[in-house]
Coordinates of C-alpha atoms and ligand atoms in Angstrom, one line a residue:
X1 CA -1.1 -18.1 11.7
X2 CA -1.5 -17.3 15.4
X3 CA -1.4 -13.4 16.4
X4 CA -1.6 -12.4 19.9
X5 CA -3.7 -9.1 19.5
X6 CA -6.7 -10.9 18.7
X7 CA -6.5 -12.1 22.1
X8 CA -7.6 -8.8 23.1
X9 CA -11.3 -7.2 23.7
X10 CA -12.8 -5.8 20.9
X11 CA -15.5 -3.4 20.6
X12 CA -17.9 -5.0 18.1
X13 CA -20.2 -7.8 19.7
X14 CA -19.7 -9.4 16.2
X15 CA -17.2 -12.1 15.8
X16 CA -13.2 -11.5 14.9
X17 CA -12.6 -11.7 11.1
X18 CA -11.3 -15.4 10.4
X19 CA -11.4 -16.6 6.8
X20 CA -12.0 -20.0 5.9
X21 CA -8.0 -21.3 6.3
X22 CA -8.2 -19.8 9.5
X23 CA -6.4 -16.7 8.8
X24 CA -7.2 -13.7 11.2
X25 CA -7.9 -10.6 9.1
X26 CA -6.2 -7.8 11.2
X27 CA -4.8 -5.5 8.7
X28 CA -7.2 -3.1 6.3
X29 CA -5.5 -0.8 3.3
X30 CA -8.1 2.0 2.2
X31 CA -7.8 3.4 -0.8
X32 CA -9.8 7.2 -0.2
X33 CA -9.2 8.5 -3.5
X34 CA -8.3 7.0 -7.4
X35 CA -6.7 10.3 -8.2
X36 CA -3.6 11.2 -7.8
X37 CA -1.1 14.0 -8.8
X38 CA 1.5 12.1 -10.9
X39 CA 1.2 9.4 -13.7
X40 CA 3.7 6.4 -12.9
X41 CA 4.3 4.7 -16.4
X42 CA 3.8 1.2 -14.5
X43 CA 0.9 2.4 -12.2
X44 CA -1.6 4.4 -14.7
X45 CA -2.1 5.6 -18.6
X46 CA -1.3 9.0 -19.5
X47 CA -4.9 10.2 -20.0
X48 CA -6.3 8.4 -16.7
X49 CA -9.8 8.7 -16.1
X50 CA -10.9 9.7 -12.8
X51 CA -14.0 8.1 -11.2
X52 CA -16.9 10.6 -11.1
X53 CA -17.0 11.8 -7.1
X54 CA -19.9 11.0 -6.5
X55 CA -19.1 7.6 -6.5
X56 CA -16.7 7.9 -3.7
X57 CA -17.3 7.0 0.1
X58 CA -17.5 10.5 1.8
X59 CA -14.8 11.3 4.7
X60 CA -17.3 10.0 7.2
X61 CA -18.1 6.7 5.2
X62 CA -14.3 6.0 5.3
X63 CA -14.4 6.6 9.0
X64 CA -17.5 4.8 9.6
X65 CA -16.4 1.1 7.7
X66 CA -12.5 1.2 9.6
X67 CA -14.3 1.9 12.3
X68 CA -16.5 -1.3 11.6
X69 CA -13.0 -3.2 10.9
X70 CA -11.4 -2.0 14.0
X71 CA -14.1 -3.0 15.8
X72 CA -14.1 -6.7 14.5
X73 CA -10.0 -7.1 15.1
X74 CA -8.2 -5.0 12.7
X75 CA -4.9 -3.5 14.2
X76 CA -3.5 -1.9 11.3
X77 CA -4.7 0.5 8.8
X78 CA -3.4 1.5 6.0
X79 CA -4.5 4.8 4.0
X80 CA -3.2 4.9 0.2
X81 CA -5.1 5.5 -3.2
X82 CA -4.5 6.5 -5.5
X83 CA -2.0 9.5 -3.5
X84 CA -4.1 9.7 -0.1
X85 CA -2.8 13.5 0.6
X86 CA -4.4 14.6 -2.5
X87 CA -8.3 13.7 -1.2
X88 CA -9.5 17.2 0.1
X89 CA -9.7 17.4 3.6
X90 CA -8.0 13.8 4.3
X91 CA -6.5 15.1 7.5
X92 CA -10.1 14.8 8.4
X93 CA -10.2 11.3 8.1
X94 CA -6.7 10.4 10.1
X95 CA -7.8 13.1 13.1
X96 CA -11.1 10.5 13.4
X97 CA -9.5 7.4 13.2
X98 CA -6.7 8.7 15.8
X99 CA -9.6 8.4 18.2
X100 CA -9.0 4.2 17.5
X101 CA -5.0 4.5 19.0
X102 CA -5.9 6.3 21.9
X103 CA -8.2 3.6 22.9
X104 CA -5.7 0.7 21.8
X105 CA -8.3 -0.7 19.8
X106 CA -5.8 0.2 16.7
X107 CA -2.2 -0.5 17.0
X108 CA -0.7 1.2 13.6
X109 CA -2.8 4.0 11.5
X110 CA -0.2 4.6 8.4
X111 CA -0.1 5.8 4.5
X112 CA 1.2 4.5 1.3
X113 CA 2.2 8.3 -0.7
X114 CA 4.3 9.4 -3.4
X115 CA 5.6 12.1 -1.2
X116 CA 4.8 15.2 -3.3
X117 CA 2.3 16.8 -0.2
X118 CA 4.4 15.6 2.6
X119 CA 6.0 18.8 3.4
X120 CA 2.6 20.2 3.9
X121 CA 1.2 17.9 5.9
X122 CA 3.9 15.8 8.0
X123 CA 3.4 17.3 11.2
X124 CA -0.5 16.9 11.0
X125 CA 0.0 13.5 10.9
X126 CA 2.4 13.2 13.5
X127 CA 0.1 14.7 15.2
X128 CA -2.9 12.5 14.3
X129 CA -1.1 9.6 15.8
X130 CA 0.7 8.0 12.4
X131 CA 4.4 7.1 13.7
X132 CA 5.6 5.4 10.0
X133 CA 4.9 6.4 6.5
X134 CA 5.9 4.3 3.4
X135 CA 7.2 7.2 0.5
X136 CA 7.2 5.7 -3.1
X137 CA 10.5 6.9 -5.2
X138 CA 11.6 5.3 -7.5
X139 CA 15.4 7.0 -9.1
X140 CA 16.9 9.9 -7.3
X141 CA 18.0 11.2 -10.7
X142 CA 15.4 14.5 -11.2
X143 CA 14.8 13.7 -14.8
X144 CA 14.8 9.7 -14.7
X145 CA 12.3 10.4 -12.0
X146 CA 10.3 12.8 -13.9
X147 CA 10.1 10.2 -16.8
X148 CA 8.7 7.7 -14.5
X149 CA 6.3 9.5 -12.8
X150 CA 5.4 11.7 -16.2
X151 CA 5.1 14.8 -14.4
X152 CA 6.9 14.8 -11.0
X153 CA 9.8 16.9 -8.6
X154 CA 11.8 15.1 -6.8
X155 CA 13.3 17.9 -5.2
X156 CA 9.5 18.2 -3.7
X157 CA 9.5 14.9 -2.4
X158 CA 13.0 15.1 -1.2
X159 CA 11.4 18.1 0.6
X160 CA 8.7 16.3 1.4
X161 CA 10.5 13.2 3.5
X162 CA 12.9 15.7 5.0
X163 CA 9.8 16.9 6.6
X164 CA 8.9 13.8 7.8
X165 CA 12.1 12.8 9.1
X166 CA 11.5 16.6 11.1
X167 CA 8.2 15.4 12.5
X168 CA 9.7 12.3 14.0
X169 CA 7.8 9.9 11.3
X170 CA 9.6 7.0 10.2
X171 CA 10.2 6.8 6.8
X172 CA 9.8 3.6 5.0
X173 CA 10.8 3.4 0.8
X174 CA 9.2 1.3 -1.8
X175 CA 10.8 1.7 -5.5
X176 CA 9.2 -0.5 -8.1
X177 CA 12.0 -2.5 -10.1
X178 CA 12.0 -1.2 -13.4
X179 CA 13.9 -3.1 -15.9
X180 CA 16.3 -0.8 -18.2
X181 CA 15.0 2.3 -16.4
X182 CA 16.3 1.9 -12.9
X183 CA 18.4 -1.3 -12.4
X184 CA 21.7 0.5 -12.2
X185 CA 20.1 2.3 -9.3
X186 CA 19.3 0.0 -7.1
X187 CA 23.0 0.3 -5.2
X188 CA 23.2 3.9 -4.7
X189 CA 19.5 4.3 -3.4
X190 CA 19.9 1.9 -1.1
X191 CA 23.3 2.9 0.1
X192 CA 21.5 6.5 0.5
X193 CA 18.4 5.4 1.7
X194 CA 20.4 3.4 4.8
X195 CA 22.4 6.7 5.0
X196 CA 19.5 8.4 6.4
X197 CA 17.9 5.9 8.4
X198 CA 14.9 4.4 5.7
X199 CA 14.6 1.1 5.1
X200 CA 13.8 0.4 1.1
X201 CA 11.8 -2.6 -0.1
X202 CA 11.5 -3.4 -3.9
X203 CA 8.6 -4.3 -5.5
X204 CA 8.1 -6.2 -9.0
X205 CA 5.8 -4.2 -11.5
X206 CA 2.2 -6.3 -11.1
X207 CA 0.0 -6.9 -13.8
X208 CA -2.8 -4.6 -12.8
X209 CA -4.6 -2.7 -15.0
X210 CA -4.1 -2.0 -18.7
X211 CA -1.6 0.7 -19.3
X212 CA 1.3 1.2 -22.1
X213 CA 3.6 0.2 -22.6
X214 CA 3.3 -3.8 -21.9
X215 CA 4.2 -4.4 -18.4
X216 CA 6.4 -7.6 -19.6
X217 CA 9.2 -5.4 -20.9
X218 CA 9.4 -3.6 -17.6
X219 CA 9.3 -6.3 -15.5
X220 CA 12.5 -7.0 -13.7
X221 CA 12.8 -10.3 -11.2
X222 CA 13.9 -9.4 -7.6
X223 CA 15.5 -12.9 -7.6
X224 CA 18.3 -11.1 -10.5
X225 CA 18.2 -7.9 -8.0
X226 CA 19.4 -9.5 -5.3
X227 CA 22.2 -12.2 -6.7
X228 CA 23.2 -8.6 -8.5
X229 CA 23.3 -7.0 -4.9
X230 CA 24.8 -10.2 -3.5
X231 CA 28.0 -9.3 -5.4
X232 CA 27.9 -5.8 -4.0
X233 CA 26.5 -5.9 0.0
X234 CA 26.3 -8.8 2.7
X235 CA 22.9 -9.3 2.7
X236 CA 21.7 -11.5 5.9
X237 CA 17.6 -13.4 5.5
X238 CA 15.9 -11.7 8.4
X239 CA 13.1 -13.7 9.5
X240 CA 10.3 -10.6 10.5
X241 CA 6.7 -11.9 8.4
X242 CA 4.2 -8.9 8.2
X243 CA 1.4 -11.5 6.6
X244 CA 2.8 -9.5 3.2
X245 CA 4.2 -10.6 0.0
X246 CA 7.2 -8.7 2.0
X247 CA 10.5 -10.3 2.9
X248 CA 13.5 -8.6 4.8
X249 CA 17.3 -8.5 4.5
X250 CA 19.9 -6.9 6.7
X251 CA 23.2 -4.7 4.7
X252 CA 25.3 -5.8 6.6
X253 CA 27.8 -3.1 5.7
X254 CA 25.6 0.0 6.2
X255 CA 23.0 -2.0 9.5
X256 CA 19.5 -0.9 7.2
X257 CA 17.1 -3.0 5.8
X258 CA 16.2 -3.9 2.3
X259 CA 12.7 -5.7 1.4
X260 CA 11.3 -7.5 -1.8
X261 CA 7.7 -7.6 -2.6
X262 CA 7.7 -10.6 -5.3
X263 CA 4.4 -11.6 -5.5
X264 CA 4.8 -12.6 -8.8
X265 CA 8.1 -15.2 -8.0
X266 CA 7.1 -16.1 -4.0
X267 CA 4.0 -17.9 -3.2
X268 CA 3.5 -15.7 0.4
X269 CA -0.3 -16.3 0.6
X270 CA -0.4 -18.9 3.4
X271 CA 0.0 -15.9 6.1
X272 CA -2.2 -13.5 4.7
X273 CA -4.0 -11.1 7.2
X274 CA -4.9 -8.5 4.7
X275 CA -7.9 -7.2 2.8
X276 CA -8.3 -3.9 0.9
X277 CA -11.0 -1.5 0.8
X278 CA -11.1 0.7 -2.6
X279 CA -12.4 4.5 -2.4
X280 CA -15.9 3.2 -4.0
X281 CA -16.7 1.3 -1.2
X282 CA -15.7 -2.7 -2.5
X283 CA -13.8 -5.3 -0.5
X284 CA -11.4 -6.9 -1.9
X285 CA -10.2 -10.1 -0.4
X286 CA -6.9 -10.5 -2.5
X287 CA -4.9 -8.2 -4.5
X288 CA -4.6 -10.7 -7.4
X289 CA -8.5 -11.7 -7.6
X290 CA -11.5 -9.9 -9.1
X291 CA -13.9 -11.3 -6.1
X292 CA -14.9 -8.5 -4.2
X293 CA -18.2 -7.1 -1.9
X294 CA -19.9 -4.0 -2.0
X295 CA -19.7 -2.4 1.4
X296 CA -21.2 0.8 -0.2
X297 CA -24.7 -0.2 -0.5
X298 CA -25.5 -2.2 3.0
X299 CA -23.6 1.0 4.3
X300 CA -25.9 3.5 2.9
X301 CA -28.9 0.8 3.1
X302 CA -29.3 1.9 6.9
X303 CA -27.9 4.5 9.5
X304 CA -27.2 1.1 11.5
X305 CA -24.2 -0.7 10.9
X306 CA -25.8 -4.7 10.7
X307 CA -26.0 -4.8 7.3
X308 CA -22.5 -4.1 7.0
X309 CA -21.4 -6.1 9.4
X310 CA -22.6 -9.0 8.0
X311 CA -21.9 -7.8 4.5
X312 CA -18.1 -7.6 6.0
X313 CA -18.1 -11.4 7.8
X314 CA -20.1 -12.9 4.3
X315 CA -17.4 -11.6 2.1
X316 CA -14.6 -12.8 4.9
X317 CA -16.2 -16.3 4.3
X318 CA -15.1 -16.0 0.6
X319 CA -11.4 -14.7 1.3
X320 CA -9.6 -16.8 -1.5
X321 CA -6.6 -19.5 -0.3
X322 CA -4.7 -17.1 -2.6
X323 CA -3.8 -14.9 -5.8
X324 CA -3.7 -15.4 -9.1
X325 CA -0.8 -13.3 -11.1
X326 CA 1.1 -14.6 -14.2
X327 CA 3.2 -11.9 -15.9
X328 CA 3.3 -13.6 -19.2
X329 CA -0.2 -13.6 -20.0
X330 CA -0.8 -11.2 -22.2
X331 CA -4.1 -9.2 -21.1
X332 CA -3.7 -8.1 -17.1
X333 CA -4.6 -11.1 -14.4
X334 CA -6.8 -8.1 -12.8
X335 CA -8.0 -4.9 -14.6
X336 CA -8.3 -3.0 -12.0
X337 CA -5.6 -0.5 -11.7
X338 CA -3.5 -0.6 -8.2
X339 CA -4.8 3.1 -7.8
X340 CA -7.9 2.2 -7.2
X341 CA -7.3 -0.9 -5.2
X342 CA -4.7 0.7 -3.3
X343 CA -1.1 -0.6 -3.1
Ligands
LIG401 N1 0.3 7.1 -4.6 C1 0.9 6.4 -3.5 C2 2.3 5.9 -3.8 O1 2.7 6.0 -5.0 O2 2.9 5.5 -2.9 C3 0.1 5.3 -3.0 C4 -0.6 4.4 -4.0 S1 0.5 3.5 -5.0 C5 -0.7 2.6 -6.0 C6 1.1 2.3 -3.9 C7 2.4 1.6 -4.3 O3 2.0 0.7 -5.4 C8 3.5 2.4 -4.8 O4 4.7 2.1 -4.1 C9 3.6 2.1 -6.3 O5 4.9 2.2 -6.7 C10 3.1 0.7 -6.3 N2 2.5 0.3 -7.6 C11 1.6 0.9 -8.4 N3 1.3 0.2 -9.5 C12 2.1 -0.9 -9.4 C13 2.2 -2.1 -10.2 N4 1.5 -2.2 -11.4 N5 3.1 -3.0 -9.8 C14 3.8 -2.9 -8.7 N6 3.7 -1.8 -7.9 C15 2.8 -0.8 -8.2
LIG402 FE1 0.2 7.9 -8.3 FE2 1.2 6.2 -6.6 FE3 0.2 5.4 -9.0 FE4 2.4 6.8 -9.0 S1 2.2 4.8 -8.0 S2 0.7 7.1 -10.3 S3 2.1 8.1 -7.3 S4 -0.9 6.2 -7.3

């Protein structure tokens, strides 16, 4: 994969992150926090346990390892959890990193939340620099919605991306397909979604983490979504590539967007820039494998940052060709659940 803004000078004297199939690593999604306010039925158990915080990285950790990553080529960063707005003092975190944009050593500094603190803290992150934010909803019927998130209101996150929309942040959507709980809404969100200028993508429930009920009866394949939305829209291939398991139609009756996330049907490994931090401080190199590196412990190791920059370019070297997912096995691929991975 070629990409032009590794052309440009970086700030570590250490080398750009290239993997071993020659795949530049310029995109970084930190998780800063396992909790989280709601309880998605496909995301986490009922009675989820909470890591201890001590085991977290601290504020200034999180700012210290991006930094690291910017320095070494990463463009984009991605905040998430876990919800990212409920770590105390987060805004903390995005005021530092803002410092990365104003040099143009980072191009995009953006979250992954559920929406429920976004009225409270849109305009701060306007303000901190962050121009897009994905907002995960999944039915725009209040009770359906409550249901799937155990515990949530939509009306607050309908508050929540109004206030967005008010601070000039683009909003982006992601709804998980949910089979017999939100197929028949896949129309009407995206017909209101277009209505007010937000792009939606779909994602198919991955096997990550061991929650009830089995993940195989809510598994619904995009490939069925879209020959269903076929019959209803004109849907036009688009050929954008983020280096994500993403890819992008055009509605051709209302001009938005609509993406799938299948990385369960579509083999989209071969353009992977990605790799994820996770709020304890471990790399992963792939969403769907357990190898991983402990950035934690070279981190705290010395108030210098070598040992974590060559912690970082060792576990680069042993970025996997790809992932590993197959719905139909019966115990998760990966056990980790995508809160603390970060999705
Ligand atoms: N709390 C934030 C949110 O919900 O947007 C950020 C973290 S959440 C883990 C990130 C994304 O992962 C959400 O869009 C969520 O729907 C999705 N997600 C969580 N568990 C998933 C799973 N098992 N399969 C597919 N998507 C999942
Ligand atoms: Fe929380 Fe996001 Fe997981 Fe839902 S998907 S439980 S909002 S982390």
């Amino acid at each position: 994969m070629t990409d032009r803004t590794i052309q440009l000078p970086r700030q570590s004297a250490e080398p750009a992150l290239v993997d071993p199939f020659g795949r530049h690593v310029t995109y970084l999604r930190v998780s800063v926090t396992d909790r989280c306010d709601l309880r998605c039925v496909y995301c986490m158990s009922e009675d989820m346990e909470f890591l201890p915080k001590r085991e977290l990285l601290t504020l200034e950790e999180l700012d210290r390892v991006c930094s690291v990553f910017v320095g070494r080529g990463v463009r984009k960063l991605r905040i998430t959890g876990g919800e990212p707005l409920v770590r105390r003092d987060v805004m903390q975190l995005f005021r530092s990193l803002s410092r990365h944009l104003e040099t143009g050593a980072l191009h995009e500094l953006t979250l992954t939340t559920n929406g429920t603190l976004l009225e409270r803290y849109a305009a701060d992150l306007a303000a901190c620099g962050v121009r897009r934010v994905n907002v995960s909803i999944d039915s725009l019927d209040p009770k359906r919605f409550r249901e799937i998130t155990r515990r949530g209101d939509l009306a607050q996150v309908m508050r929540g991306i109004d206030a967005a929309q008010r601070a000039g942040l683009k909003v982006k959507l992601n709804a998980v397909a949910l089979k017999g709980v939100n197929e028949d809404e896949i129309v009407p969100m995206i017909e209101w979604a277009h209505r007010r200028s937000m792009d939606l993508t779909m994602i198919e429930v991955m096997p990550l983490g061991d929650i009830e009920p089995g993940r195989l009866d809510q598994f619904l394949p995009l490939s069925l979504v879209r020959e269903r939305l076929a019959s209803h829209f004109t849907l036009t291939d688009l050929p954008e590539r983020t280096g994500g398991p993403a890819r992008y139609m055009r509605v051709e009756e209302t001009g938005g967007k609509i993406g799938f996330i299948t990385p369960l049907t579509h083999n989209f490994c071969e353009g992977c820039n990605r790799v994820r931090l996770t709020c304890t401080g471990q790399l992963y190199l792939c969403l769907g494998q357990e190898d991983s590196a402990d950035l934690r412990s070279p981190m705290r190791m010395s108030e210098g940052n070598e040992r974590l920059e060559a912690a970082i370019t060792e576990a680069i070297s042993r970025k996997p060709r790809g992932h590993d997912f197959v719905i139909e096995r019966a115990a998760p691929a990966v056990v980790r659940h995508m809160s603390v991975t970060g999705g």
